[in-house]
PDB file of C-alpha atoms and ligand atoms in Angstrom:
ATOM      1  CA  MET A   1      67.071 -57.404  85.482  1.00  0.00           C
ATOM      2  CA  ARG A   2      67.933 -53.772  85.548  1.00  0.00           C
ATOM      3  CA  SER A   3      68.293 -51.765  88.701  1.00  0.00           C
ATOM      4  CA  ASN A   4      69.007 -48.122  89.234  1.00  0.00           C
ATOM      5  CA  LEU A   5      70.889 -46.720  92.156  1.00  0.00           C
ATOM      6  CA  ARG A   6      71.163 -43.028  92.674  1.00  0.00           C
ATOM      7  CA  CYS A   7      74.340 -42.291  94.576  1.00  0.00           C
ATOM      8  CA  LEU A   8      74.249 -39.018  96.381  1.00  0.00           C
ATOM      9  CA  ALA A   9      76.877 -36.761  97.736  1.00  0.00           C
ATOM     10  CA  VAL A  10      79.902 -37.734  95.764  1.00  0.00           C
ATOM     11  CA  LEU A  11      81.758 -34.562  96.521  1.00  0.00           C
ATOM     12  CA  VAL A  12      84.272 -33.131  94.159  1.00  0.00           C
ATOM     13  CA  VAL A  13      86.333 -30.050  94.669  1.00  0.00           C
ATOM     14  CA  VAL A  14      86.370 -27.454  91.936  1.00  0.00           C
ATOM     15  CA  LEU A  15      89.456 -26.833  89.875  1.00  0.00           C
ATOM     16  CA  SER A  16      90.772 -23.313  90.053  1.00  0.00           C
ATOM     17  CA  CYS A  17      93.866 -23.557  87.909  1.00  0.00           C
ATOM     18  CA  SER A  18      96.082 -26.175  86.373  1.00  0.00           C
ATOM     19  CA  ALA A  19      98.958 -26.269  88.780  1.00  0.00           C
ATOM     20  CA  LEU A  20     101.144 -29.206  88.041  1.00  0.00           C
ATOM     21  CA  LEU A  21     102.368 -30.496  91.357  1.00  0.00           C
ATOM     22  CA  TRP A  22     101.214 -34.013  92.041  1.00  0.00           C
ATOM     23  CA  ALA A  23      99.453 -33.982  95.395  1.00  0.00           C
ATOM     24  CA  ALA A  24      99.961 -30.258  95.378  1.00  0.00           C
ATOM     25  CA  ASP A  25      98.485 -28.152  98.105  1.00  0.00           C
ATOM     26  CA  PHE A  26      94.763 -27.678  98.170  1.00  0.00           C
ATOM     27  CA  ASP A  27      94.692 -23.898  97.778  1.00  0.00           C
ATOM     28  CA  THR A  28      96.816 -24.006  94.640  1.00  0.00           C
ATOM     29  CA  LEU A  29      94.564 -26.524  92.941  1.00  0.00           C
ATOM     30  CA  PHE A  30      91.071 -25.762  94.162  1.00  0.00           C
ATOM     31  CA  THR A  31      88.763 -22.831  94.812  1.00  0.00           C
ATOM     32  CA  GLY A  32      87.425 -24.360  98.036  1.00  0.00           C
ATOM     33  CA  ARG A  33      83.862 -24.780  96.779  1.00  0.00           C
ATOM     34  CA  THR A  34      82.277 -28.190  96.262  1.00  0.00           C
ATOM     35  CA  LEU A  35      81.094 -29.493  92.917  1.00  0.00           C
ATOM     36  CA  ARG A  36      78.565 -32.209  93.607  1.00  0.00           C
ATOM     37  CA  LEU A  37      78.137 -34.983  91.065  1.00  0.00           C
ATOM     38  CA  ASP A  38      75.071 -37.231  91.203  1.00  0.00           C
ATOM     39  CA  TYR A  39      75.128 -40.262  88.982  1.00  0.00           C
ATOM     40  CA  PHE A  40      73.242 -43.434  88.160  1.00  0.00           C
ATOM     41  CA  HIS A  41      74.926 -46.768  88.611  1.00  0.00           C
ATOM     42  CA  SER A  42      72.916 -49.440  86.801  1.00  0.00           C
ATOM     43  CA  GLY A  43      73.427 -52.877  85.354  1.00  0.00           C
ATOM     44  CA  ASN A  44      72.939 -56.594  85.697  1.00  0.00           C
ATOM     45  CA  ALA A  45      75.155 -59.623  86.300  1.00  0.00           C
ATOM     46  CA  ASP A  46      77.006 -59.116  82.987  1.00  0.00           C
ATOM     47  CA  GLU A  47      77.474 -55.402  82.615  1.00  0.00           C
ATOM     48  CA  GLU A  48      77.246 -52.122  84.456  1.00  0.00           C
ATOM     49  CA  HIS A  49      76.869 -48.512  83.419  1.00  0.00           C
ATOM     50  CA  ILE A  50      77.575 -45.244  85.120  1.00  0.00           C
ATOM     51  CA  SER A  51      75.889 -42.139  83.764  1.00  0.00           C
ATOM     52  CA  ILE A  52      75.847 -38.590  85.058  1.00  0.00           C
ATOM     53  CA  ASP A  53      72.592 -37.316  86.531  1.00  0.00           C
ATOM     54  CA  GLU A  54      73.538 -33.764  87.436  1.00  0.00           C
ATOM     55  CA  LEU A  55      76.287 -31.432  88.592  1.00  0.00           C
ATOM     56  CA  ARG A  56      75.733 -28.777  91.213  1.00  0.00           C
ATOM     57  CA  LEU A  57      77.954 -26.125  92.753  1.00  0.00           C
ATOM     58  CA  GLU A  58      77.647 -26.251  96.530  1.00  0.00           C
ATOM     59  CA  ASP A  59      79.192 -24.648  99.595  1.00  0.00           C
ATOM     60  CA  ASN A  60      82.655 -25.009 101.043  1.00  0.00           C
ATOM     61  CA  TRP A  61      84.435 -28.317 100.634  1.00  0.00           C
ATOM     62  CA  PRO A  62      83.818 -30.354 103.816  1.00  0.00           C
ATOM     63  CA  GLY A  63      86.465 -33.013 103.192  1.00  0.00           C
ATOM     64  CA  SER A  64      90.159 -33.217 103.893  1.00  0.00           C
ATOM     65  CA  ARG A  65      92.361 -30.472 102.446  1.00  0.00           C
ATOM     66  CA  THR A  66      95.570 -32.348 103.008  1.00  0.00           C
ATOM     67  CA  ARG A  67      94.648 -35.858 101.921  1.00  0.00           C
ATOM     68  CA  LEU A  68      93.545 -35.493  98.295  1.00  0.00           C
ATOM     69  CA  LEU A  69      94.647 -38.834  96.878  1.00  0.00           C
ATOM     70  CA  ASP A  70      93.167 -42.043  98.242  1.00  0.00           C
ATOM     71  CA  ASP A  71      95.674 -44.890  98.376  1.00  0.00           C
ATOM     72  CA  SER A  72      93.554 -46.978 100.786  1.00  0.00           C
ATOM     73  CA  ASN A  73      92.388 -49.428  98.092  1.00  0.00           C
ATOM     74  CA  LEU A  74      89.151 -49.713 100.112  1.00  0.00           C
ATOM     75  CA  GLY A  75      86.464 -50.090  97.516  1.00  0.00           C
ATOM     76  CA  LYS A  76      85.632 -51.401  94.088  1.00  0.00           C
ATOM     77  CA  TYR A  77      85.249 -48.090  92.264  1.00  0.00           C
ATOM     78  CA  LEU A  78      87.735 -45.243  92.248  1.00  0.00           C
ATOM     79  CA  PHE A  79      86.588 -41.723  91.436  1.00  0.00           C
ATOM     80  CA  VAL A  80      89.470 -39.678  90.037  1.00  0.00           C
ATOM     81  CA  VAL A  81      89.751 -36.000  89.107  1.00  0.00           C
ATOM     82  CA  VAL A  82      92.561 -35.518  86.585  1.00  0.00           C
ATOM     83  CA  ASP A  83      94.320 -32.275  85.786  1.00  0.00           C
ATOM     84  CA  LEU A  84      93.775 -31.667  82.042  1.00  0.00           C
ATOM     85  CA  GLN A  85      97.220 -30.221  81.399  1.00  0.00           C
ATOM     86  CA  THR A  86      99.372 -32.658  83.311  1.00  0.00           C
ATOM     87  CA  GLN A  87      97.025 -35.656  83.098  1.00  0.00           C
ATOM     88  CA  LEU A  88      97.881 -36.358  86.733  1.00  0.00           C
ATOM     89  CA  PRO A  89      95.284 -37.247  89.363  1.00  0.00           C
ATOM     90  CA  ILE A  90      94.684 -34.382  91.745  1.00  0.00           C
ATOM     91  CA  TYR A  91      91.791 -35.879  93.673  1.00  0.00           C
ATOM     92  CA  GLU A  92      90.731 -39.484  94.303  1.00  0.00           C
ATOM     93  CA  ASP A  93      88.026 -41.135  96.309  1.00  0.00           C
ATOM     94  CA  PHE A  94      86.992 -44.762  96.545  1.00  0.00           C
ATOM     95  CA  VAL A  95      83.266 -45.031  95.904  1.00  0.00           C
ATOM     96  CA  THR A  96      81.318 -47.962  97.238  1.00  0.00           C
ATOM     97  CA  PRO A  97      77.710 -48.214  96.057  1.00  0.00           C
ATOM     98  CA  GLY A  98      75.357 -48.934  98.941  1.00  0.00           C
ATOM     99  CA  SER A  99      77.813 -47.467 101.460  1.00  0.00           C
ATOM    100  CA  GLU A 100      79.509 -50.694 102.467  1.00  0.00           C
ATOM    101  CA  PRO A 101      82.751 -49.615 104.118  1.00  0.00           C
ATOM    102  CA  TRP A 102      83.919 -53.128 104.858  1.00  0.00           C
ATOM    103  CA  GLU A 103      83.847 -54.549 101.392  1.00  0.00           C
ATOM    104  CA  LYS A 104      87.529 -55.236 101.871  1.00  0.00           C
ATOM    105  CA  ASN A 105      86.729 -58.007 104.315  1.00  0.00           C
ATOM    106  CA  ILE A 106      84.924 -60.411 102.048  1.00  0.00           C
ATOM    107  CA  THR A 107      86.436 -61.857  98.919  1.00  0.00           C
ATOM    108  CA  ALA A 108      85.630 -64.215  96.055  1.00  0.00           C
ATOM    109  CA  LEU A 109      89.106 -65.691  96.624  1.00  0.00           C
ATOM    110  CA  SER A 110      89.846 -66.150  92.920  1.00  0.00           C
ATOM    111  CA  ASP A 111      93.581 -66.139  93.681  1.00  0.00           C
ATOM    112  CA  PRO A 112      94.563 -67.214  97.231  1.00  0.00           C
ATOM    113  CA  ALA A 113      98.083 -65.836  96.691  1.00  0.00           C
ATOM    114  CA  ARG A 114      96.595 -62.360  96.314  1.00  0.00           C
ATOM    115  CA  LEU A 115      94.207 -62.509  99.285  1.00  0.00           C
ATOM    116  CA  LYS A 116      93.479 -58.902 100.282  1.00  0.00           C
ATOM    117  CA  TRP A 117      94.374 -59.429 103.959  1.00  0.00           C
ATOM    118  CA  ARG A 118      97.262 -61.850 103.261  1.00  0.00           C
ATOM    119  CA  ASP A 119      99.624 -59.834 105.496  1.00  0.00           C
ATOM    120  CA  LEU A 120      97.410 -60.635 108.511  1.00  0.00           C
ATOM    121  CA  VAL A 121      97.339 -64.402 107.876  1.00  0.00           C
ATOM    122  CA  ASP A 122      99.673 -66.705 109.792  1.00  0.00           C
ATOM    123  CA  PRO A 123     101.695 -68.707 107.216  1.00  0.00           C
ATOM    124  CA  ALA A 124     100.609 -71.910 109.028  1.00  0.00           C
ATOM    125  CA  THR A 125      96.911 -71.218 108.345  1.00  0.00           C
ATOM    126  CA  PRO A 126      95.627 -72.868 105.153  1.00  0.00           C
ATOM    127  CA  ILE A 127      93.792 -70.762 102.542  1.00  0.00           C
ATOM    128  CA  PRO A 128      90.907 -71.397 102.042  1.00  0.00           C
ATOM    129  CA  THR A 129      90.601 -72.141 105.756  1.00  0.00           C
ATOM    130  CA  PRO A 130      88.630 -75.261 106.713  1.00  0.00           C
ATOM    131  CA  TRP A 131      85.730 -74.985 109.146  1.00  0.00           C
ATOM    132  CA  ASN A 132      82.615 -77.042 109.908  1.00  0.00           C
ATOM    133  CA  GLN A 133      80.414 -75.157 107.514  1.00  0.00           C
ATOM    134  CA  ASN A 134      77.887 -77.977 106.993  1.00  0.00           C
ATOM    135  CA  ALA A 135      77.152 -78.324 110.710  1.00  0.00           C
ATOM    136  CA  TYR A 136      76.845 -74.567 111.108  1.00  0.00           C
ATOM    137  CA  ASP A 137      74.641 -74.162 108.023  1.00  0.00           C
ATOM    138  CA  LYS A 138      72.222 -76.806 109.318  1.00  0.00           C
ATOM    139  CA  VAL A 139      71.742 -74.892 112.555  1.00  0.00           C
ATOM    140  CA  ALA A 140      71.640 -71.533 110.796  1.00  0.00           C
ATOM    141  CA  TYR A 141      69.010 -72.787 108.329  1.00  0.00           C
ATOM    142  CA  ALA A 142      66.699 -73.888 111.154  1.00  0.00           C
ATOM    143  CA  PHE A 143      67.056 -70.469 112.785  1.00  0.00           C
ATOM    144  CA  GLN A 144      66.442 -68.728 109.494  1.00  0.00           C
ATOM    145  CA  LYS A 145      63.196 -70.646 109.062  1.00  0.00           C
ATOM    146  CA  LYS A 146      62.003 -69.757 112.540  1.00  0.00           C
ATOM    147  CA  ARG A 147      62.963 -66.151 111.896  1.00  0.00           C
ATOM    148  CA  GLN A 148      60.792 -66.079 108.773  1.00  0.00           C
ATOM    149  CA  GLU A 149      57.901 -67.527 110.756  1.00  0.00           C
ATOM    150  CA  LEU A 150      58.286 -64.809 113.374  1.00  0.00           C
ATOM    151  CA  ARG A 151      58.365 -62.153 110.647  1.00  0.00           C
ATOM    152  CA  ALA A 152      55.270 -63.663 109.023  1.00  0.00           C
ATOM    153  CA  ALA A 153      53.523 -63.563 112.419  1.00  0.00           C
ATOM    154  CA  ARG A 154      54.449 -59.855 112.590  1.00  0.00           C
ATOM    155  CA  ALA A 155      56.680 -60.255 115.617  1.00  0.00           C
ATOM    156  CA  SER A 156      57.915 -56.970 117.109  1.00  0.00           C
ATOM    157  CA  GLU A 157      61.507 -55.781 116.610  1.00  0.00           C
ATOM    158  CA  GLU A 158      62.124 -56.476 120.320  1.00  0.00           C
ATOM    159  CA  GLU A 159      61.010 -60.064 119.824  1.00  0.00           C
ATOM    160  CA  MET A 160      63.218 -60.420 116.758  1.00  0.00           C
ATOM    161  CA  ASP A 161      66.203 -59.014 118.683  1.00  0.00           C
ATOM    162  CA  ARG A 162      65.533 -61.365 121.581  1.00  0.00           C
ATOM    163  CA  TYR A 163      65.409 -64.308 119.228  1.00  0.00           C
ATOM    164  CA  PHE A 164      68.614 -63.206 117.508  1.00  0.00           C
ATOM    165  CA  ALA A 165      70.338 -63.025 120.923  1.00  0.00           C
ATOM    166  CA  GLU A 166      69.182 -66.586 121.677  1.00  0.00           C
ATOM    167  CA  VAL A 167      70.567 -67.784 118.357  1.00  0.00           C
ATOM    168  CA  LYS A 168      73.909 -66.129 119.086  1.00  0.00           C
ATOM    169  CA  LYS A 169      74.133 -68.047 122.359  1.00  0.00           C
ATOM    170  CA  ILE A 170      74.240 -71.243 120.305  1.00  0.00           C
ATOM    171  CA  THR A 171      76.154 -70.196 117.189  1.00  0.00           C
ATOM    172  CA  ALA A 172      78.894 -68.104 118.845  1.00  0.00           C
ATOM    173  CA  PRO A 173      80.286 -71.055 120.896  1.00  0.00           C
ATOM    174  CA  MET A 174      80.070 -73.270 117.791  1.00  0.00           C
ATOM    175  CA  LEU A 175      82.281 -70.847 115.899  1.00  0.00           C
ATOM    176  CA  ALA A 176      84.589 -70.365 118.888  1.00  0.00           C
ATOM    177  CA  GLN A 177      85.320 -74.112 118.921  1.00  0.00           C
ATOM    178  CA  GLU A 178      86.568 -74.120 115.344  1.00  0.00           C
ATOM    179  CA  THR A 179      90.208 -75.195 114.872  1.00  0.00           C
ATOM    180  CA  TYR A 180      91.093 -71.814 113.328  1.00  0.00           C
ATOM    181  CA  ALA A 181      88.718 -69.755 115.494  1.00  0.00           C
ATOM    182  CA  GLU A 182      91.532 -67.544 116.773  1.00  0.00           C
ATOM    183  CA  GLU A 183      93.184 -67.154 113.377  1.00  0.00           C
ATOM    184  CA  VAL A 184      92.764 -64.874 110.412  1.00  0.00           C
ATOM    185  CA  GLY A 185      92.091 -66.925 107.286  1.00  0.00           C
ATOM    186  CA  ALA A 186      89.592 -67.210 104.427  1.00  0.00           C
ATOM    187  CA  PHE A 187      86.417 -68.969 105.587  1.00  0.00           C
ATOM    188  CA  GLU A 188      83.723 -69.726 103.026  1.00  0.00           C
ATOM    189  CA  GLY A 189      80.378 -68.053 103.756  1.00  0.00           C
ATOM    190  CA  ALA A 190      80.114 -64.245 103.759  1.00  0.00           C
ATOM    191  CA  GLY A 191      77.952 -61.363 102.622  1.00  0.00           C
ATOM    192  CA  TYR A 192      74.768 -63.473 102.941  1.00  0.00           C
ATOM    193  CA  GLN A 193      76.225 -66.113 100.593  1.00  0.00           C
ATOM    194  CA  ALA A 194      76.962 -69.660 101.791  1.00  0.00           C
ATOM    195  CA  LYS A 195      79.163 -70.368  98.771  1.00  0.00           C
ATOM    196  CA  GLY A 196      81.682 -68.429  96.731  1.00  0.00           C
ATOM    197  CA  LEU A 197      82.424 -65.606  99.157  1.00  0.00           C
ATOM    198  CA  TYR A 198      84.957 -65.779 101.977  1.00  0.00           C
ATOM    199  CA  ARG A 199      85.324 -63.887 105.239  1.00  0.00           C
ATOM    200  CA  SER A 200      88.443 -63.313 107.295  1.00  0.00           C
ATOM    201  CA  SER A 201      87.469 -64.871 110.660  1.00  0.00           C
ATOM    202  CA  THR A 202      85.021 -67.550 111.777  1.00  0.00           C
ATOM    203  CA  ASP A 203      83.032 -64.972 113.767  1.00  0.00           C
ATOM    204  CA  CYS A 204      83.583 -61.958 111.512  1.00  0.00           C
ATOM    205  CA  ILE A 205      80.843 -59.352 111.761  1.00  0.00           C
ATOM    206  CA  MET A 206      80.428 -59.665 107.974  1.00  0.00           C
ATOM    207  CA  PHE A 207      78.981 -63.104 108.599  1.00  0.00           C
ATOM    208  CA  THR A 208      77.497 -63.338 112.066  1.00  0.00           C
ATOM    209  CA  ARG A 209      76.679 -59.704 112.887  1.00  0.00           C
ATOM    210  CA  ASN A 210      78.693 -60.289 116.042  1.00  0.00           C
ATOM    211  CA  PRO A 211      77.784 -57.317 118.260  1.00  0.00           C
ATOM    212  CA  ASP A 212      80.792 -57.492 120.582  1.00  0.00           C
ATOM    213  CA  HIS A 213      83.954 -57.096 118.580  1.00  0.00           C
ATOM    214  CA  PHE A 214      85.468 -56.743 115.131  1.00  0.00           C
ATOM    215  CA  CYS A 215      87.794 -59.399 113.779  1.00  0.00           C
ATOM    216  CA  PRO A 216      91.447 -58.340 113.202  1.00  0.00           C
ATOM    217  CA  VAL A 217      90.880 -57.642 109.493  1.00  0.00           C
ATOM    218  CA  CYS A 218      87.754 -55.520 110.063  1.00  0.00           C
ATOM    219  CA  ALA A 219      89.511 -53.679 112.901  1.00  0.00           C
ATOM    220  CA  SER A 220      92.512 -52.949 110.723  1.00  0.00           C
ATOM    221  CA  ALA A 221      90.332 -51.678 107.825  1.00  0.00           C
ATOM    222  CA  ILE A 222      88.384 -49.416 110.181  1.00  0.00           C
ATOM    223  CA  GLU A 223      91.611 -48.012 111.649  1.00  0.00           C
ATOM    224  CA  GLU A 224      92.912 -47.378 108.143  1.00  0.00           C
ATOM    225  CA  VAL A 225      89.816 -45.370 107.214  1.00  0.00           C
ATOM    226  CA  ILE A 226      89.867 -43.415 110.475  1.00  0.00           C
ATOM    227  CA  ASP A 227      93.555 -42.576 109.954  1.00  0.00           C
ATOM    228  CA  LEU A 228      92.832 -41.523 106.383  1.00  0.00           C
ATOM    229  CA  TYR A 229      90.331 -38.901 107.526  1.00  0.00           C
ATOM    230  CA  ALA A 230      91.892 -37.984 110.868  1.00  0.00           C
ATOM    231  CA  ASP A 231      95.382 -37.298 109.509  1.00  0.00           C
TER     232      ASP A 231
HETATM  233 ZN1   ZN B   1      85.696 -59.080 110.183  1.00  0.00          ZN
END
């Protein structure tokens, strides 16, 4: 199946001259105006394509003028502007289709030794981290069914929220009783997938939509992004 996604507002600064300093200062490299690039990101399970839709010259650059290279590693796609003469990157930005800033906090766990949040895992915590997924899934499935019935009966958003709060009263304590509930690990079940994707905490927001707090890995990723833009 083919799907098209039009990503808006990928903002690129305009080159003014080919100064050669890596991470040189903004005024040397750029005019200060914004060149906007819209593109299509399309594909299926086997392949993906990125093609340019249009380029447009816009107003003043609204982004950082001091932080031009993005070393956050937060995202699957990196947009890079390269200086033609020096072949060095002068601007970088991680692009995440669908605006999912926390992609960092779920993983396919293909190589446990290279787990993205490894530095936050206690060496005593096994990876993947065991938890009572079957028991939880049974409960979650029953709730999911009831939720669909409510939707089908055109329940109001308030009703849906109330029901979700009731569900949380049962599932949150279940997760809190897990052996590794207080630990950062790699727990199977994330990003709406029961299998194959792993989250960093039993009650990570990427899994439970926990409204109260972020797990340590989410919190650290959010701080990293805030620092990146606030610096
Ligand atoms: Zn989390």
